[in-house]
Tab-separated table of C-alpha atoms in Angstrom:
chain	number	residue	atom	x	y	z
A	1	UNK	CA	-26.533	-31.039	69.997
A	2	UNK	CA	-27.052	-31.217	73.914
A	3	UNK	CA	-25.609	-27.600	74.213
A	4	UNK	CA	-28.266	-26.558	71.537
A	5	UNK	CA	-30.501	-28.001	73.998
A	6	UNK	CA	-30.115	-26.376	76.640
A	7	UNK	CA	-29.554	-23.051	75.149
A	8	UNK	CA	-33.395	-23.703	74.147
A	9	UNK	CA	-34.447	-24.444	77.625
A	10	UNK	CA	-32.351	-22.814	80.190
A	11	UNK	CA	-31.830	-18.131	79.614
A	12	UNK	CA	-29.505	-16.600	77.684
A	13	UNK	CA	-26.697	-15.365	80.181
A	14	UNK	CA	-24.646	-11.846	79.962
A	15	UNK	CA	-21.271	-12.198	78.076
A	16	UNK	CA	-19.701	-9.559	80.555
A	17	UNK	CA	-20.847	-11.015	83.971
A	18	UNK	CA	-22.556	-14.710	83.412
A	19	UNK	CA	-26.312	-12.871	85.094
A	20	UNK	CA	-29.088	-13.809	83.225
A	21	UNK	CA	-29.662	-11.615	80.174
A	22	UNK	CA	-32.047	-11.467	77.094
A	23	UNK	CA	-29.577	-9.822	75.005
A	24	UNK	CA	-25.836	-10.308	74.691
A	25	UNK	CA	-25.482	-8.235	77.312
A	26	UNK	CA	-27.072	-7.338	80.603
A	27	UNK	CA	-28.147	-3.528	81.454
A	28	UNK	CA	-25.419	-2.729	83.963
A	29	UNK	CA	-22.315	-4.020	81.807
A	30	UNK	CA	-24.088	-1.860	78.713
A	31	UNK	CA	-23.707	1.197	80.865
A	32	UNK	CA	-19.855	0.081	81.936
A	33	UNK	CA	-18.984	-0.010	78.628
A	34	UNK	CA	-20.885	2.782	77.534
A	35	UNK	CA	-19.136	4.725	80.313
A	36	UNK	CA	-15.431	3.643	78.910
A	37	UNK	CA	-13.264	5.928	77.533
A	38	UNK	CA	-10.655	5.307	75.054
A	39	UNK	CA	-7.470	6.481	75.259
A	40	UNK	CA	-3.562	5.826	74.972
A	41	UNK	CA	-1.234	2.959	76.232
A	42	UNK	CA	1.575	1.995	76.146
A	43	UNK	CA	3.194	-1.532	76.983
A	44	UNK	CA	6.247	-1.693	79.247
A	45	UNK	CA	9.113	-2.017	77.793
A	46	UNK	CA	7.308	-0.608	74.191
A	47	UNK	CA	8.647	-2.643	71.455
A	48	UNK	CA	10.665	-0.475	68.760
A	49	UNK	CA	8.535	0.299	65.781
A	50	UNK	CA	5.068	0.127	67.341
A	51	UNK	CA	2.839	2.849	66.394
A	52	UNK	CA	0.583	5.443	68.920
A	53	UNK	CA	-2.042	2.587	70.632
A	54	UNK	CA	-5.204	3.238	71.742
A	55	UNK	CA	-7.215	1.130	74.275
A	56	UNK	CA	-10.761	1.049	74.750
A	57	UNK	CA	-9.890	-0.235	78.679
A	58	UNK	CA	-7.833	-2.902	80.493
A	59	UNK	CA	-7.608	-6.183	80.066
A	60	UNK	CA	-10.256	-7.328	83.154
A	61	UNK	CA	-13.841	-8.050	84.556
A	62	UNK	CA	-16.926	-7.744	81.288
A	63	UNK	CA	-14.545	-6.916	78.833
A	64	UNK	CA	-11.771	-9.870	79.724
A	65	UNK	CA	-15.190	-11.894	80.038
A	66	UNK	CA	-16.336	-11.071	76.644
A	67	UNK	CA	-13.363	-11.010	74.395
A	68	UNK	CA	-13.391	-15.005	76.363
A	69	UNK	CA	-16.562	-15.768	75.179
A	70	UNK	CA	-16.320	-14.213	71.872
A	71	UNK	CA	-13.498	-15.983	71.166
A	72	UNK	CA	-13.289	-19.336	72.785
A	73	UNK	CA	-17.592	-20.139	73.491
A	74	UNK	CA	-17.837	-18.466	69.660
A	75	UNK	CA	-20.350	-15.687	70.796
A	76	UNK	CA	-20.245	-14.181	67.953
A	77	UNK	CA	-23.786	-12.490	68.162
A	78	UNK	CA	-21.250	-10.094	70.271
A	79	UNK	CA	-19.225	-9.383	66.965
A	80	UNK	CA	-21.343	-6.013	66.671
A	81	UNK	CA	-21.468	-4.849	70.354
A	82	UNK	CA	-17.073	-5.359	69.933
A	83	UNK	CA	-17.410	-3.576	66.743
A	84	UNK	CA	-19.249	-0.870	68.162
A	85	UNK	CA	-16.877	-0.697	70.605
A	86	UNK	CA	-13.852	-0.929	68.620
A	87	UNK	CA	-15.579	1.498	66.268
A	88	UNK	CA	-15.210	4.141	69.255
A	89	UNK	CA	-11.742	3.875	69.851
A	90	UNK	CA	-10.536	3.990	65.953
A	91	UNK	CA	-12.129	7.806	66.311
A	92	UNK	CA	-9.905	8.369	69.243
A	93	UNK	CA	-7.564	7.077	67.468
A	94	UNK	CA	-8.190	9.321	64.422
A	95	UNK	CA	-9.491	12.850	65.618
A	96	UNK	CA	-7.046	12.827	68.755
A	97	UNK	CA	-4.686	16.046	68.322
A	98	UNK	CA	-1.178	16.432	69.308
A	99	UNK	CA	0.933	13.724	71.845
A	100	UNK	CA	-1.301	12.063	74.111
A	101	UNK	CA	-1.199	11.341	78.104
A	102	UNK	CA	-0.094	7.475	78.584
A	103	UNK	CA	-2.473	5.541	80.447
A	104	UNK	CA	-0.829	2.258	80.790
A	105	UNK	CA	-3.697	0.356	82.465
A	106	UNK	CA	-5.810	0.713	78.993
A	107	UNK	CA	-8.401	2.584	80.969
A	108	UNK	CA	-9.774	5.978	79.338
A	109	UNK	CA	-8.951	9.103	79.494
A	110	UNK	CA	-11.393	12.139	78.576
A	111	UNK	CA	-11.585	12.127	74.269
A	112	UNK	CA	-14.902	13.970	73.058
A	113	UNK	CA	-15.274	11.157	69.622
A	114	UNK	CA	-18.134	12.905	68.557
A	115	UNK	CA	-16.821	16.515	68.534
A	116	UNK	CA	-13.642	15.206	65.989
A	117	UNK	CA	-16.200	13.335	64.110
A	118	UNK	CA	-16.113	15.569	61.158
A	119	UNK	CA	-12.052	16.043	60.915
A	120	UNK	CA	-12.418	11.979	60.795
A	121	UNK	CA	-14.985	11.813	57.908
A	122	UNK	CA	-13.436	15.107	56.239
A	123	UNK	CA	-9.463	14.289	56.569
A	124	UNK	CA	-9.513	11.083	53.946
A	125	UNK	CA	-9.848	7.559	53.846
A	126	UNK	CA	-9.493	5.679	57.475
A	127	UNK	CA	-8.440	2.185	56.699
A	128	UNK	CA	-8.623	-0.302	59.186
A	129	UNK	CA	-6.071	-3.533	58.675
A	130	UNK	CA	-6.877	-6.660	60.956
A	131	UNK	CA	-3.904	-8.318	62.500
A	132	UNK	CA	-4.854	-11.574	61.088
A	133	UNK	CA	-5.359	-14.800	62.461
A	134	UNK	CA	-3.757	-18.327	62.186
A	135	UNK	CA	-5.448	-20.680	59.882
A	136	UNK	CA	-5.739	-23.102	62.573
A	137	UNK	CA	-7.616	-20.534	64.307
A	138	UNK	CA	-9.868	-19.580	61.971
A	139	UNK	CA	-11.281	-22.921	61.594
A	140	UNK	CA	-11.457	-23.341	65.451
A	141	UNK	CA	-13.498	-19.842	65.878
A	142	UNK	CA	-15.338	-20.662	62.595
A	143	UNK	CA	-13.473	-17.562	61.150
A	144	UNK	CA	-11.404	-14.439	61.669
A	145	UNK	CA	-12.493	-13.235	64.907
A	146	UNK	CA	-10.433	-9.658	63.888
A	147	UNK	CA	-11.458	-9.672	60.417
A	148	UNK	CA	-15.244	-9.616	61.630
A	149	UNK	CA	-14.935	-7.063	64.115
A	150	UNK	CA	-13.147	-4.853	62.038
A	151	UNK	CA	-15.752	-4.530	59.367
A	152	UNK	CA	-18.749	-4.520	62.356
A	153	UNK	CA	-16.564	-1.567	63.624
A	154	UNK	CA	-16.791	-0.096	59.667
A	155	UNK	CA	-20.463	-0.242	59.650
A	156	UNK	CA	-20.826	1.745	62.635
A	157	UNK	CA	-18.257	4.371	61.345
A	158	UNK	CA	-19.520	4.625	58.493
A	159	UNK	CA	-22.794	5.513	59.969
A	160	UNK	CA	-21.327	8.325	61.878
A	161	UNK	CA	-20.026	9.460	58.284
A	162	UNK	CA	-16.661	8.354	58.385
A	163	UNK	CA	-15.007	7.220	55.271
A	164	UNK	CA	-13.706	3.896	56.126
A	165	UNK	CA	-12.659	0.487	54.525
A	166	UNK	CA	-11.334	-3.153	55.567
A	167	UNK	CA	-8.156	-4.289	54.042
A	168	UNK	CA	-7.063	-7.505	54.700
A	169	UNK	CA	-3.362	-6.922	53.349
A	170	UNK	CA	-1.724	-9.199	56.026
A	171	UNK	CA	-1.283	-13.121	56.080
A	172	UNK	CA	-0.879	-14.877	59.039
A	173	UNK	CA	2.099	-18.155	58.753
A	174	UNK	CA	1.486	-20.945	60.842
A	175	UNK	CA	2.915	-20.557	64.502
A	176	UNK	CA	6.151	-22.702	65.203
A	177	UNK	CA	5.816	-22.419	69.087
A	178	UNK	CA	3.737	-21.412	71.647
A	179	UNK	CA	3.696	-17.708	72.650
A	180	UNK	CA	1.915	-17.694	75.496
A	181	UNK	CA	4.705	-19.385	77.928
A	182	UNK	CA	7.559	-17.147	75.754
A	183	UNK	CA	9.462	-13.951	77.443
A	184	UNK	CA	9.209	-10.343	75.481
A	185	UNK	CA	12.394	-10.605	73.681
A	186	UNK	CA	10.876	-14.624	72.488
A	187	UNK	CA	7.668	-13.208	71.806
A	188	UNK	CA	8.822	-10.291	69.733
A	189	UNK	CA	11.592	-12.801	67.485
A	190	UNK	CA	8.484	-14.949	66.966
A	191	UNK	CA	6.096	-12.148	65.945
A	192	UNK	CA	9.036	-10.949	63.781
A	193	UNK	CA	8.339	-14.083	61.489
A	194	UNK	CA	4.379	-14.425	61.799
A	195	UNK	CA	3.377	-12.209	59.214
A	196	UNK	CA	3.544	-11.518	55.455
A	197	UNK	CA	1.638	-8.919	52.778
A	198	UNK	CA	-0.938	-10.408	50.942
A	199	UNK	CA	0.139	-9.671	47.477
A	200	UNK	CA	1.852	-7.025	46.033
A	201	UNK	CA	-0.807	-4.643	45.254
A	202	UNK	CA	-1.793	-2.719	48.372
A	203	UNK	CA	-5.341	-0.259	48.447
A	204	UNK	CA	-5.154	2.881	47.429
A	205	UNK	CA	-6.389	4.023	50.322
A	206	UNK	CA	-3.974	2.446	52.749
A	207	UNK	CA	-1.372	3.898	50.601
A	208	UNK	CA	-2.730	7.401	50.755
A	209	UNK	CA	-5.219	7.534	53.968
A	210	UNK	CA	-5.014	7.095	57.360
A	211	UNK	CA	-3.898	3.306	57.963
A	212	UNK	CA	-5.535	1.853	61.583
A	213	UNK	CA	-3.963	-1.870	62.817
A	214	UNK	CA	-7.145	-3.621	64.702
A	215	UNK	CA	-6.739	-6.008	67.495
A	216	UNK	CA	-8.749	-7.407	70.403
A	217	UNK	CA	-5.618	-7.050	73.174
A	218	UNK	CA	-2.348	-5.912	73.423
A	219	UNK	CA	0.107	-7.299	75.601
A	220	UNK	CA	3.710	-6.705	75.125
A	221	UNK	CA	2.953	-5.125	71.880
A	222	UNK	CA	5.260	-7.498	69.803
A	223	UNK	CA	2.554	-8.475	67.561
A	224	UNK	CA	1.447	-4.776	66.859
A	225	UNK	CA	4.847	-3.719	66.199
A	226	UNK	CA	5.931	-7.069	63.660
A	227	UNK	CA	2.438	-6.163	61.922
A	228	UNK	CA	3.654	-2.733	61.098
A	229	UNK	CA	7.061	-3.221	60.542
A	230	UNK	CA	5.606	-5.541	57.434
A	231	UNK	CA	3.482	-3.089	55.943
A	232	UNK	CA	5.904	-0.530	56.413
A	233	UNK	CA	8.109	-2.507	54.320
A	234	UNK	CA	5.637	-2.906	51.725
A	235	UNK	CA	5.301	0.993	51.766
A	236	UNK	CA	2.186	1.312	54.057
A	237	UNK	CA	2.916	3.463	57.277
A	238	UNK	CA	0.646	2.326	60.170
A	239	UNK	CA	-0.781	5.689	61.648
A	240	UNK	CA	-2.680	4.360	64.735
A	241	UNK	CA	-3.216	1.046	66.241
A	242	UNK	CA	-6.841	0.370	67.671
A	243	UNK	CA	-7.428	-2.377	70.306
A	244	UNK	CA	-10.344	-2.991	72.814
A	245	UNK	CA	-8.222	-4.043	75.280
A	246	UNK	CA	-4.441	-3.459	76.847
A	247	UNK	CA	-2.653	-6.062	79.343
A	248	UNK	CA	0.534	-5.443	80.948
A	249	UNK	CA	2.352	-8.899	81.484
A	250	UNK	CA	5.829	-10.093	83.457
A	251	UNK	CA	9.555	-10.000	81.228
């Protein structure tokens, strides 16, 4: 009640750098972000199994601050501006030809999205599966924090003629530990175990299209490659994994 309040009396604030703003965000972290490239990385050590990840930038400054507030202050009038962005990076993703430079910071590298536009609307069905979360934090972010960015980041594909679908064939299972204090080799065992197929009747489309993974970061990659390895096993191969964001953390 008191922080609907003040939300009436005192400004809105920018999600990327806390100045005062009348819209999500603020003019000069619209232009950062604007300015970001996406383009590949690649966590150190790379987990076996994970697919070709794309980054929209690192892990740091407006976008660390965002993702934060998105997430934990549930901003989620930022759910399109992350779609949006995320929406950007599935292209790269997509219409990107041949083996890619690394860049392991997450940062961009030069990818023309608009000029592969056409081989992404004209080369099948893109279909983009959210790595999903937790029950538990669900109800804490008053949903799927993934789920909605993923279909924000359909709508603006679609507009740029891109035929493109959600599909929501992965369950999360209820964490047994902690994975934030764990090392690699922890984290990946646990992430091996985190996941199962909803069902047993997969989308055409992921069966026959190109099949995107979504997530906000990457970090060791653990998650990424256990989400894969799942649908692989249920006969879906993950072509591309799409993330807004790419960390590099200690062993």
């Amino acid at each position: 009640m008191l922080a609907d309040l003040l939300d009436l009396v005192l400004p809105a604030t920018c999600a990327g750098c806390d100045e005062p703003a009348r819209q999500a965000l603020c003019g000069p972290c619209r232009e950062a972000l604007a300015a970001a490239r996406p383009g590949r990385t690649r966590p150190v050590p790379e987990p076996p199994g994970l697919p070709p990840v794309y980054a929209l930038a690192a892990y740091a400054g407006s976008v660390r601050r965002m993702l934060i507030q998105y997430k934990e202050r549930n901003r989620h009038e930022l759910a399109p501006v992350l779609g949006g962005l995320l929406a950007r990076v599935v292209l790269t993703a997509v219409t990107e030809p041949g083996p890619p430079g690394v860049v392991r910071s997450g940062a961009a590298r030069g990818s023309s999205a608009a000029a592969g536009l056409g081989a992404a609307g004209g080369g099948g069905v893109v279909t983009l599966v959210p790595v999903p979360a937790t029950s538990a934090a669900a109800r804490r972010r008053f949903g799927d924090h993934i789920d909605r960015i993923a279909r924000e980041a359909s709508v603006a594909l679609r507009r740029r003629g891109v035929d493109v679908g959600v599909a929501g064939l992965l369950r999360a299972l209820p964490k047994r530990e902690d994975s934030v204090e764990l090392s690699a080799a922890e984290r990946a065992r646990a992430a091996g175990s985190a996941f199962a197929v909803r069902g047993r009747r997969l989308t055409a489309g992921a069966s026959t299209g190109r099949v995107v993974l979504v997530d906000d970061i990457i970090t060791t990659g653990s998650t990424l490659a256990a989400s894969a390895a799942r649908l692989a096993a249920a006969g879906v191969r993950v072509d591309r994994v799409a993330v807004l964001a790419a960390t590099q953390r200690a062993t």
